XYZ file of C-alpha atoms in Angstrom:
574
model
C -3.434 -15.639 -43.295
C -6.057 -15.022 -45.827
C -6.290 -13.536 -49.352
C -9.350 -11.732 -50.550
C -11.145 -13.619 -53.209
C -12.831 -12.266 -56.317
C -16.657 -11.565 -56.019
C -18.834 -14.351 -57.443
C -21.525 -13.519 -59.876
C -24.434 -11.632 -58.239
C -27.037 -14.426 -58.989
C -24.728 -16.901 -57.106
C -24.459 -14.428 -54.117
C -28.231 -14.199 -53.848
C -28.651 -17.826 -54.190
C -26.314 -18.343 -51.280
C -28.415 -16.149 -49.144
C -31.177 -18.825 -48.819
C -35.029 -18.527 -49.136
C -35.581 -16.948 -45.719
C -33.020 -14.141 -46.233
C -34.384 -13.703 -49.818
C -37.818 -13.144 -48.438
C -36.470 -10.617 -45.999
C -34.558 -8.820 -48.578
C -37.634 -8.714 -50.936
C -39.577 -7.202 -48.093
C -36.996 -4.761 -47.166
C -36.614 -3.637 -51.015
C -40.415 -3.290 -51.157
C -40.434 -1.000 -48.031
C -37.463 1.103 -49.354
C -39.241 1.598 -52.647
C -42.533 2.620 -50.953
C -40.489 5.135 -48.766
C -38.737 6.461 -51.985
C -42.133 7.181 -53.529
C -43.356 8.842 -50.447
C -40.290 11.017 -50.418
C -41.196 12.409 -53.903
C -44.114 14.216 -52.253
C -43.417 17.517 -50.545
C -46.144 16.707 -48.005
C -43.922 13.892 -46.709
C -41.081 16.360 -45.736
C -43.470 18.871 -44.506
C -45.118 16.391 -42.111
C -41.816 15.048 -40.899
C -40.443 18.494 -40.247
C -43.597 19.535 -38.452
C -43.438 16.523 -36.224
C -39.875 17.351 -35.259
C -40.778 20.995 -34.666
C -43.618 19.997 -32.349
C -41.179 17.634 -30.464
C -38.639 20.579 -30.223
C -41.122 23.031 -28.822
C -42.122 20.510 -26.142
C -38.554 20.015 -24.983
C -37.849 21.356 -21.618
C -34.523 21.219 -19.888
C -34.288 19.076 -16.774
C -32.593 21.628 -14.368
C -32.113 19.379 -11.297
C -29.325 17.412 -9.950
C -28.230 14.056 -11.643
C -28.102 11.042 -9.491
C -26.229 8.968 -11.994
C -23.719 9.754 -14.625
C -22.856 7.676 -17.732
C -20.079 8.700 -20.145
C -19.869 6.745 -23.423
C -16.785 7.332 -25.358
C -16.307 6.278 -28.904
C -12.672 6.188 -29.317
C -12.024 7.626 -32.823
C -15.749 8.149 -33.454
C -15.781 11.209 -35.562
C -18.940 12.611 -37.266
C -18.111 10.803 -40.578
C -17.942 7.523 -38.712
C -21.198 8.184 -37.122
C -22.815 8.939 -40.329
C -21.369 5.758 -41.917
C -22.377 3.684 -38.973
C -25.870 5.093 -39.182
C -26.248 3.936 -42.762
C -24.534 0.488 -42.143
C -27.122 -0.020 -39.220
C -29.995 0.739 -41.507
C -28.744 -1.470 -44.302
C -28.136 -4.333 -41.840
C -31.960 -3.953 -41.062
C -32.542 -4.278 -44.828
C -33.350 -0.505 -45.204
C -31.727 2.046 -47.491
C -29.716 3.286 -44.453
C -29.505 7.077 -44.691
C -32.857 7.563 -42.963
C -31.922 5.388 -39.931
C -31.833 6.914 -36.461
C -29.148 5.793 -34.199
C -29.757 5.652 -30.388
C -27.378 8.606 -29.892
C -29.180 10.520 -32.685
C -32.252 10.624 -30.518
C -30.627 12.453 -27.647
C -32.058 15.907 -27.422
C -28.960 18.014 -26.860
C -25.874 18.360 -29.085
C -22.602 20.229 -29.084
C -19.304 20.103 -30.705
C -16.068 19.429 -28.931
C -12.625 20.839 -29.822
C -10.190 18.072 -29.468
C -6.764 19.575 -29.661
C -4.416 19.127 -26.749
C -1.926 21.599 -25.204
C 0.859 20.416 -27.289
C -0.752 18.836 -30.321
C -2.999 20.211 -33.001
C -4.185 16.659 -33.697
C -4.384 14.892 -30.339
C -3.990 11.291 -29.056
C -6.261 9.323 -26.772
C -4.394 10.078 -23.653
C -4.390 13.750 -23.597
C -8.071 13.785 -24.690
C -8.987 11.284 -21.923
C -7.401 13.610 -19.417
C -9.635 16.406 -20.788
C -12.943 14.751 -20.714
C -12.368 12.647 -17.404
C -10.521 15.351 -15.367
C -11.587 18.719 -16.885
C -8.147 20.022 -17.979
C -6.254 19.812 -21.312
C -3.004 18.008 -21.145
C 0.045 16.797 -23.129
C 0.172 13.932 -25.536
C 1.046 10.516 -24.135
C 0.247 11.432 -20.570
C -2.883 10.540 -18.508
C -4.362 12.191 -15.318
C -1.758 14.930 -15.356
C -1.780 18.494 -16.140
C 0.214 19.941 -19.021
C 3.062 20.726 -16.588
C 3.836 17.093 -16.774
C 6.331 16.094 -19.653
C 5.725 12.838 -21.435
C 8.130 10.006 -20.203
C 9.774 12.277 -17.597
C 8.808 10.416 -14.320
C 9.873 13.215 -12.015
C 7.335 15.629 -13.608
C 4.504 13.322 -12.380
C 4.448 14.489 -8.743
C 2.422 17.517 -7.936
C 0.766 17.635 -11.384
C -1.896 15.160 -10.771
C -5.474 15.968 -11.762
C -8.428 13.892 -10.679
C -11.336 12.544 -12.723
C -15.170 12.656 -12.287
C -15.048 9.022 -11.434
C -12.751 9.556 -8.606
C -14.831 12.545 -7.386
C -17.999 10.416 -7.600
C -16.505 7.693 -5.468
C -15.423 10.215 -2.822
C -19.062 11.343 -2.589
C -20.179 7.725 -1.992
C -21.293 6.764 -5.452
C -20.560 3.429 -7.025
C -18.174 3.743 -10.085
C -17.349 1.497 -13.085
C -15.427 1.058 -16.209
C -16.374 -0.937 -19.268
C -14.069 -1.069 -22.367
C -13.452 -3.261 -25.315
C -9.724 -2.625 -24.986
C -7.379 -3.402 -22.109
C -8.599 -1.787 -18.850
C -5.224 -0.210 -18.708
C -5.746 1.647 -21.924
C -5.310 5.440 -22.091
C -9.030 6.177 -22.369
C -10.144 4.315 -19.150
C -6.675 5.018 -17.475
C -7.178 8.797 -17.066
C -10.149 7.869 -14.838
C -7.918 6.501 -12.170
C -4.284 6.805 -12.947
C -1.537 9.464 -13.241
C 1.235 8.556 -15.585
C 3.607 10.331 -17.925
C 3.331 7.412 -20.311
C 0.160 5.902 -21.429
C 2.227 2.586 -22.375
C 3.364 1.867 -18.838
C 0.688 -0.899 -18.528
C 2.690 -3.042 -16.009
C 5.866 -2.605 -14.026
C 7.640 -4.550 -16.771
C 7.055 -1.439 -19.100
C 8.530 1.005 -16.544
C 12.118 2.144 -17.397
C 14.606 1.631 -14.586
C 14.823 5.359 -13.955
C 11.001 5.666 -13.666
C 11.037 2.972 -10.925
C 13.846 4.633 -9.084
C 12.060 7.961 -9.098
C 8.845 6.241 -7.625
C 6.615 6.056 -10.761
C 3.881 3.317 -10.586
C 2.523 1.396 -13.530
C -1.195 1.896 -14.610
C -2.269 -1.626 -13.639
C -1.236 -1.112 -10.136
C -2.812 2.136 -9.924
C -6.026 0.554 -11.287
C -6.286 -1.454 -7.949
C -4.793 1.052 -5.571
C -5.683 4.550 -6.449
C -9.493 4.313 -6.186
C -11.943 1.396 -5.326
C -13.588 0.763 -8.684
C -16.739 -1.398 -8.181
C -16.985 -2.836 -11.719
C -13.976 -3.283 -14.078
C -14.762 -4.970 -17.301
C -12.549 -5.235 -20.498
C -9.262 -6.880 -21.481
C -5.725 -6.723 -20.010
C -5.183 -9.877 -17.955
C -1.563 -10.195 -18.571
C -0.640 -6.967 -16.838
C -2.315 -8.139 -13.613
C -0.416 -11.402 -12.890
C 3.246 -12.438 -12.248
C 5.666 -12.921 -15.245
C 5.248 -16.285 -16.771
C 1.745 -17.051 -15.296
C -0.105 -19.105 -17.860
C -3.101 -17.398 -19.369
C -6.326 -19.373 -18.488
C -7.632 -19.036 -22.049
C -4.431 -19.482 -23.959
C -2.384 -21.657 -21.529
C 0.343 -22.605 -24.117
C 0.795 -19.178 -25.523
C 4.201 -17.542 -24.351
C 3.113 -14.035 -25.634
C -0.018 -14.041 -23.399
C 1.546 -15.082 -20.133
C 1.686 -12.862 -17.107
C 3.842 -9.703 -17.447
C 4.586 -8.500 -13.920
C 8.188 -8.469 -12.721
C 7.226 -7.633 -9.108
C 5.481 -10.993 -8.941
C 2.150 -9.398 -7.658
C -1.185 -10.713 -8.531
C -3.223 -7.571 -8.800
C -6.489 -9.497 -9.441
C -6.040 -11.142 -6.047
C -5.170 -7.778 -4.477
C -8.331 -6.375 -5.796
C -10.457 -9.185 -4.526
C -9.012 -8.938 -1.050
C -9.180 -5.173 -0.832
C -12.798 -5.043 0.494
C -13.444 -8.196 2.544
C -16.879 -7.131 3.709
C -18.133 -6.868 0.081
C -19.074 -9.682 -2.277
C -16.480 -9.472 -5.012
C -15.887 -11.654 -8.040
C -13.445 -12.115 -10.725
C -14.434 -13.609 -14.155
C -12.363 -14.187 -17.371
C -14.938 -16.291 -19.321
C -18.495 -15.516 -20.577
C -19.955 -18.461 -18.973
C -18.663 -17.105 -15.642
C -19.866 -13.643 -16.434
C -23.306 -14.901 -17.163
C -23.429 -16.649 -13.909
C -22.967 -13.360 -11.947
C -26.040 -12.199 -10.113
C -25.993 -8.423 -9.893
C -28.301 -8.720 -6.865
C -25.703 -10.488 -4.811
C -22.617 -8.874 -6.392
C -21.067 -5.799 -4.933
C -17.908 -5.673 -6.942
C -16.954 -7.269 -10.193
C -13.704 -7.544 -12.304
C -13.970 -9.270 -15.558
C -10.898 -9.570 -17.869
C -11.678 -11.367 -21.090
C -8.441 -11.236 -23.050
C -4.711 -10.943 -22.166
C -4.605 -7.531 -23.996
C -7.493 -5.864 -25.881
C -10.711 -7.721 -26.590
C -11.550 -8.815 -30.092
C -13.283 -6.963 -32.821
C -16.980 -7.528 -32.696
C -16.774 -9.388 -36.048
C -14.177 -11.921 -34.521
C -15.596 -12.084 -31.028
C -16.324 -15.581 -29.877
C -19.816 -15.055 -28.303
C -19.436 -18.149 -26.152
C -16.118 -16.973 -24.495
C -16.328 -13.120 -24.469
C -19.313 -10.884 -23.647
C -20.267 -8.036 -25.995
C -20.082 -4.338 -24.984
C -23.891 -4.379 -24.706
C -23.760 -7.241 -22.122
C -21.024 -5.758 -20.218
C -22.788 -2.395 -20.048
C -25.940 -4.026 -18.893
C -24.270 -5.960 -16.148
C -22.378 -2.899 -14.936
C -25.541 -0.762 -14.704
C -27.393 -3.576 -12.802
C -24.600 -3.824 -10.204
C -23.830 -0.113 -9.820
C -27.528 1.035 -9.717
C -27.960 -0.731 -6.300
C -26.058 2.125 -4.692
C -28.735 4.535 -3.298
C -26.402 7.504 -3.860
C -26.087 6.722 -7.542
C -23.085 5.895 -9.724
C -20.695 6.968 -12.464
C -20.005 4.657 -15.345
C -17.505 4.987 -18.210
C -18.186 2.877 -21.314
C -15.560 2.820 -24.124
C -15.495 1.142 -27.507
C -12.305 1.947 -29.378
C -12.359 1.835 -33.144
C -8.556 1.814 -33.757
C -5.000 0.039 -33.863
C -6.058 -3.533 -34.253
C -2.673 -4.574 -35.630
C -3.997 -6.352 -38.690
C -0.844 -7.009 -40.562
C -0.804 -6.444 -44.288
C 1.207 -7.908 -47.173
C 1.104 -6.282 -50.522
C 0.944 -8.904 -53.338
C 0.335 -7.653 -56.975
C -2.224 -5.063 -55.775
C -4.151 -7.558 -53.594
C -4.139 -7.226 -49.820
C -3.711 -10.337 -47.436
C -4.229 -10.207 -43.646
C -3.182 -11.822 -40.677
C -5.480 -11.021 -37.661
C -4.255 -10.477 -34.240
C -6.740 -10.280 -31.437
C -7.035 -6.712 -30.829
C -9.091 -3.681 -32.032
C -12.346 -1.806 -31.844
C -13.682 1.420 -33.624
C -10.312 3.298 -33.441
C -8.271 0.298 -33.988
C -10.116 -0.572 -37.129
C -9.556 3.004 -38.503
C -5.870 2.842 -37.745
C -5.717 -0.329 -39.873
C -7.757 1.216 -42.686
C -10.375 -1.389 -42.348
C -13.565 0.240 -42.301
C -15.873 -2.645 -41.815
C -14.301 -3.565 -38.479
C -14.546 0.135 -37.269
C -18.118 0.617 -38.482
C -19.261 -2.699 -37.017
C -17.869 -1.661 -33.670
C -19.667 1.613 -34.028
C -22.986 -0.062 -34.582
C -22.433 -2.340 -31.469
C -21.489 0.770 -29.467
C -24.691 2.374 -30.463
C -26.661 -0.797 -29.198
C -24.923 -0.426 -25.904
C -26.160 3.240 -25.685
C -29.791 1.957 -26.588
C -29.604 -0.713 -23.890
C -28.280 1.703 -21.336
C -31.155 4.167 -22.260
C -33.604 1.343 -21.624
C -32.084 0.514 -18.147
C -31.978 4.069 -16.874
C -34.368 7.005 -16.357
C -33.722 10.265 -18.080
C -35.138 12.008 -15.179
C -32.202 10.996 -12.777
C -29.391 9.828 -15.184
C -27.080 12.269 -17.330
C -25.950 10.292 -20.194
C -23.304 11.719 -22.463
C -21.919 10.219 -25.610
C -18.868 11.639 -27.414
C -15.494 10.918 -28.903
C -11.887 11.636 -28.099
C -10.992 12.488 -31.607
C -11.749 11.727 -35.325
C -9.925 9.909 -38.133
C -9.075 10.820 -41.607
C -11.999 8.686 -42.750
C -14.019 9.833 -45.632
C -17.461 9.035 -47.297
C -18.211 10.452 -50.735
C -18.243 9.889 -54.419
C -21.730 11.092 -55.459
C -23.045 7.525 -54.529
C -26.918 7.010 -55.155
C -29.342 6.509 -52.416
C -29.191 3.175 -50.744
C -25.783 2.399 -52.160
C -23.982 -0.124 -50.024
C -21.829 1.786 -47.516
C -18.915 -0.371 -48.578
C -19.807 -0.050 -52.231
C -18.263 1.675 -55.255
C -18.646 5.235 -55.988
C -20.932 6.168 -58.904
C -18.172 7.111 -61.429
C -14.590 6.067 -62.083
C -11.729 8.229 -61.130
C -9.486 10.130 -63.567
C -7.271 6.942 -63.752
C -10.171 5.102 -65.374
C -10.395 2.896 -62.311
C -13.261 2.428 -59.687
C -13.032 3.459 -56.025
C -15.052 2.764 -53.016
C -17.159 5.623 -51.513
C -15.201 5.005 -48.213
C -11.542 6.040 -48.348
C -8.810 7.179 -46.002
C -6.524 10.223 -46.512
C -3.499 8.184 -45.191
C -2.726 4.796 -43.918
C -1.664 1.233 -44.970
C -4.270 1.167 -47.764
C -1.995 2.982 -50.161
C -1.201 0.157 -52.586
C 0.281 0.978 -55.931
C 1.300 -1.585 -58.608
C 3.362 -0.512 -61.455
C 3.004 3.086 -60.480
C -0.840 3.016 -60.436
C -3.621 2.119 -57.984
C -4.650 -1.441 -57.689
C -7.898 -2.445 -59.486
C -10.234 -3.079 -56.616
C -12.696 -4.875 -58.798
C -10.351 -7.822 -58.635
C -10.838 -8.293 -54.819
C -13.827 -8.589 -52.492
C -14.189 -5.009 -51.181
C -17.191 -6.348 -49.117
C -15.037 -8.611 -47.142
C -14.851 -7.812 -43.335
C -11.127 -7.394 -43.606
C -10.904 -5.458 -46.900
C -8.487 -2.398 -46.447
C -9.847 0.769 -48.024
C -7.491 2.613 -50.231
C -5.474 5.614 -48.893
C -3.846 8.607 -50.594
C -0.685 8.685 -48.552
C 1.366 5.656 -47.423
C 1.526 5.109 -43.655
C 1.872 2.009 -41.593
C -0.927 3.209 -39.489
C -3.688 5.537 -40.382
C -3.774 8.812 -38.299
C -6.238 10.673 -36.118
C -8.284 13.590 -37.571
C -8.058 17.070 -35.879
C -11.714 18.203 -36.543
C -14.318 18.638 -33.741
C -16.314 15.645 -32.670
C -19.928 15.625 -31.373
C -21.220 15.557 -27.937
C -24.747 14.053 -27.524
C -26.553 14.356 -24.129
C -29.754 13.510 -22.333
C -31.017 13.859 -18.715
C -30.544 16.364 -15.877
C -28.556 19.524 -17.140
C -27.891 18.013 -20.502
C -28.994 21.441 -21.985
C -25.571 22.706 -20.882
C -24.106 20.932 -23.949
C -24.709 23.378 -26.805
C -22.548 25.160 -29.310
C -18.841 24.644 -29.696
C -16.927 23.749 -26.498
C -13.428 22.793 -25.457
C -13.248 19.096 -24.742
C -12.528 19.519 -20.931
C -15.897 21.132 -20.525
C -17.396 17.632 -20.620
C -16.168 16.767 -17.302
C -17.198 20.076 -15.750
C -20.793 19.621 -16.865
C -20.868 16.109 -15.356
C -19.382 17.320 -12.147
C -21.726 20.189 -11.832
C -24.793 18.093 -12.756
C -24.042 15.611 -9.878
C -22.889 18.279 -7.544
C -19.198 16.910 -7.391
C -16.170 19.123 -6.568
C -15.176 21.732 -7.311
C -18.866 22.690 -7.642
C -20.954 23.705 -4.601
C -23.410 26.115 -6.034
C -25.343 23.021 -7.481
C -28.654 22.345 -9.250
C -31.382 21.481 -6.818
C -32.299 17.878 -6.035
C -35.255 16.335 -7.914
C -38.724 16.705 -6.292
C -39.757 13.345 -5.040
C -42.918 12.735 -3.076
C -42.927 15.967 -1.063
C -39.202 16.496 -0.523
C -37.593 19.076 -2.721
C -35.139 21.936 -2.195
C -36.400 25.071 -3.806
C -34.917 26.183 -7.151
C -33.310 29.137 -5.380
C -31.408 26.927 -2.963
C -27.668 27.418 -3.082
C -25.346 24.611 -2.920
C -23.792 26.070 0.193
C -26.833 24.663 2.100
C -25.383 21.138 1.252
C -28.705 19.812 0.008
C -30.593 20.589 3.197
C -34.115 21.960 2.953
C -34.543 25.654 3.909
C -37.898 26.574 5.775
C -39.700 27.194 2.558
C -38.627 24.154 0.872
C -40.691 21.443 2.436
C -42.983 21.013 -0.442
C -42.580 20.339 -4.207
C -44.523 22.901 -6.349
C -47.270 20.381 -7.344
C -47.886 19.563 -3.757
C -47.986 23.357 -2.843
C -50.715 23.644 -5.465
C -52.658 20.939 -3.979
C -52.555 22.443 -0.426
C -53.675 25.735 -1.793
C -56.602 24.281 -3.493
C -57.615 22.521 -0.416
C -57.382 25.673 1.691
C -59.497 27.528 -0.879
C -62.109 24.671 -0.756
């Protein structure tokens, strides 16, 4: 347990940075000042806009079939979170921040996604996962089921199953994978492979007796039985092993022991499922680093009993980062000549950082959970935004490992949060800093606030004076307007960023389930048969008029790509 300490004198803080960081800070401040001076000139903005316009005029849609599909899901990553993360990334690099470009910002196509579910105006992560994975909107708390299924009523499961792009891709012979910073049984990845009326039925120990009688199956079991997933990386060890099994990383912890009542070891079951393939299981970063993608067909890595740790708390000698997991997954999956589907999630919520209110100060006891969505639920912006920056690094790394010509990459969120950024702050103001003016109660406030959540702290009928605490601390809880144990989701639209084949189909304002349909169409997965043509490659290319009913076979006029046709005509004329 820790208590926030008061900020020391600014001079002392600078002194503690050390000469190397001070030199870097001086250089960055100089660069920022030079940029500020250039921005005063209209010519600067004219030139910038002209360059952007030229790039836009050169943009051409890639209207051929996608070989690979990558879906990045920032759980809880609303537009305000993206903006704040962009500023934080720039400031971490010593810049002002606002002008920074995230990896996702560079994607050429953009749309907005309407996130409501069939039964909720403000949706949860389960119903939204069903929408973007399976292509249909659903009810809250359920995964992989249509809205005819009723939450927690087992007998409404059967006959209402809907199937994900991941599952369809596997059926077409592609490799498939899941990477998440939460437990791999969490709602967001679960909708890719499971069908459950409760997102919380992680292991059979979570199933009510009535659900077992009616034949419902826990999510962990479905992870290893419903579809053969080639790469599974994240947390969630305890739901995979018999009850009482000591955790390899925390052998003396009773709360982290195996959870399964059926005494099954699902890790062993997954390893033995494909005896002709080279399969590996790892739970430690050292083991993970030793995995050679060239000689590995299947990989399961479970690095925590439940969710993985926040990036700021991650032990980089024990747990890989989301960037490292994404890279390893792509390296393994890309060996499949038919392509692959990869789902990558960083969750920004519900990390269960417990709070104790003490004379207006907030103390924390950190449990090992969280990510973007988790950080927001706890009202701790630094945890959420640091996750968002790391998430963007994973997107950047994936972009370097793939070709835009054959890989459709989509970045989106399931929902937003009641997270705000305001206060008329000056340019370059620390993203975690104070607003420019005091509030009407004559007290300062940070530019980042929450509309509700655990940050509602009143002492003697008034807000706490935040100048008495270190609001730059990584566990500082931003103030909230309405008291709740956990901050809530936001209901506004979220962004969709896309690059690669058929990415231009993301434009305007769309329903969230549209995401799955574009990805399925781009890769010619069911239910789509009238598909985009395959990409021309060294003389083999279906014509643009080819219907999907031909099954990808060349028609008599389709033997040559357009550039090669031109070359032949030129030779004939010669």
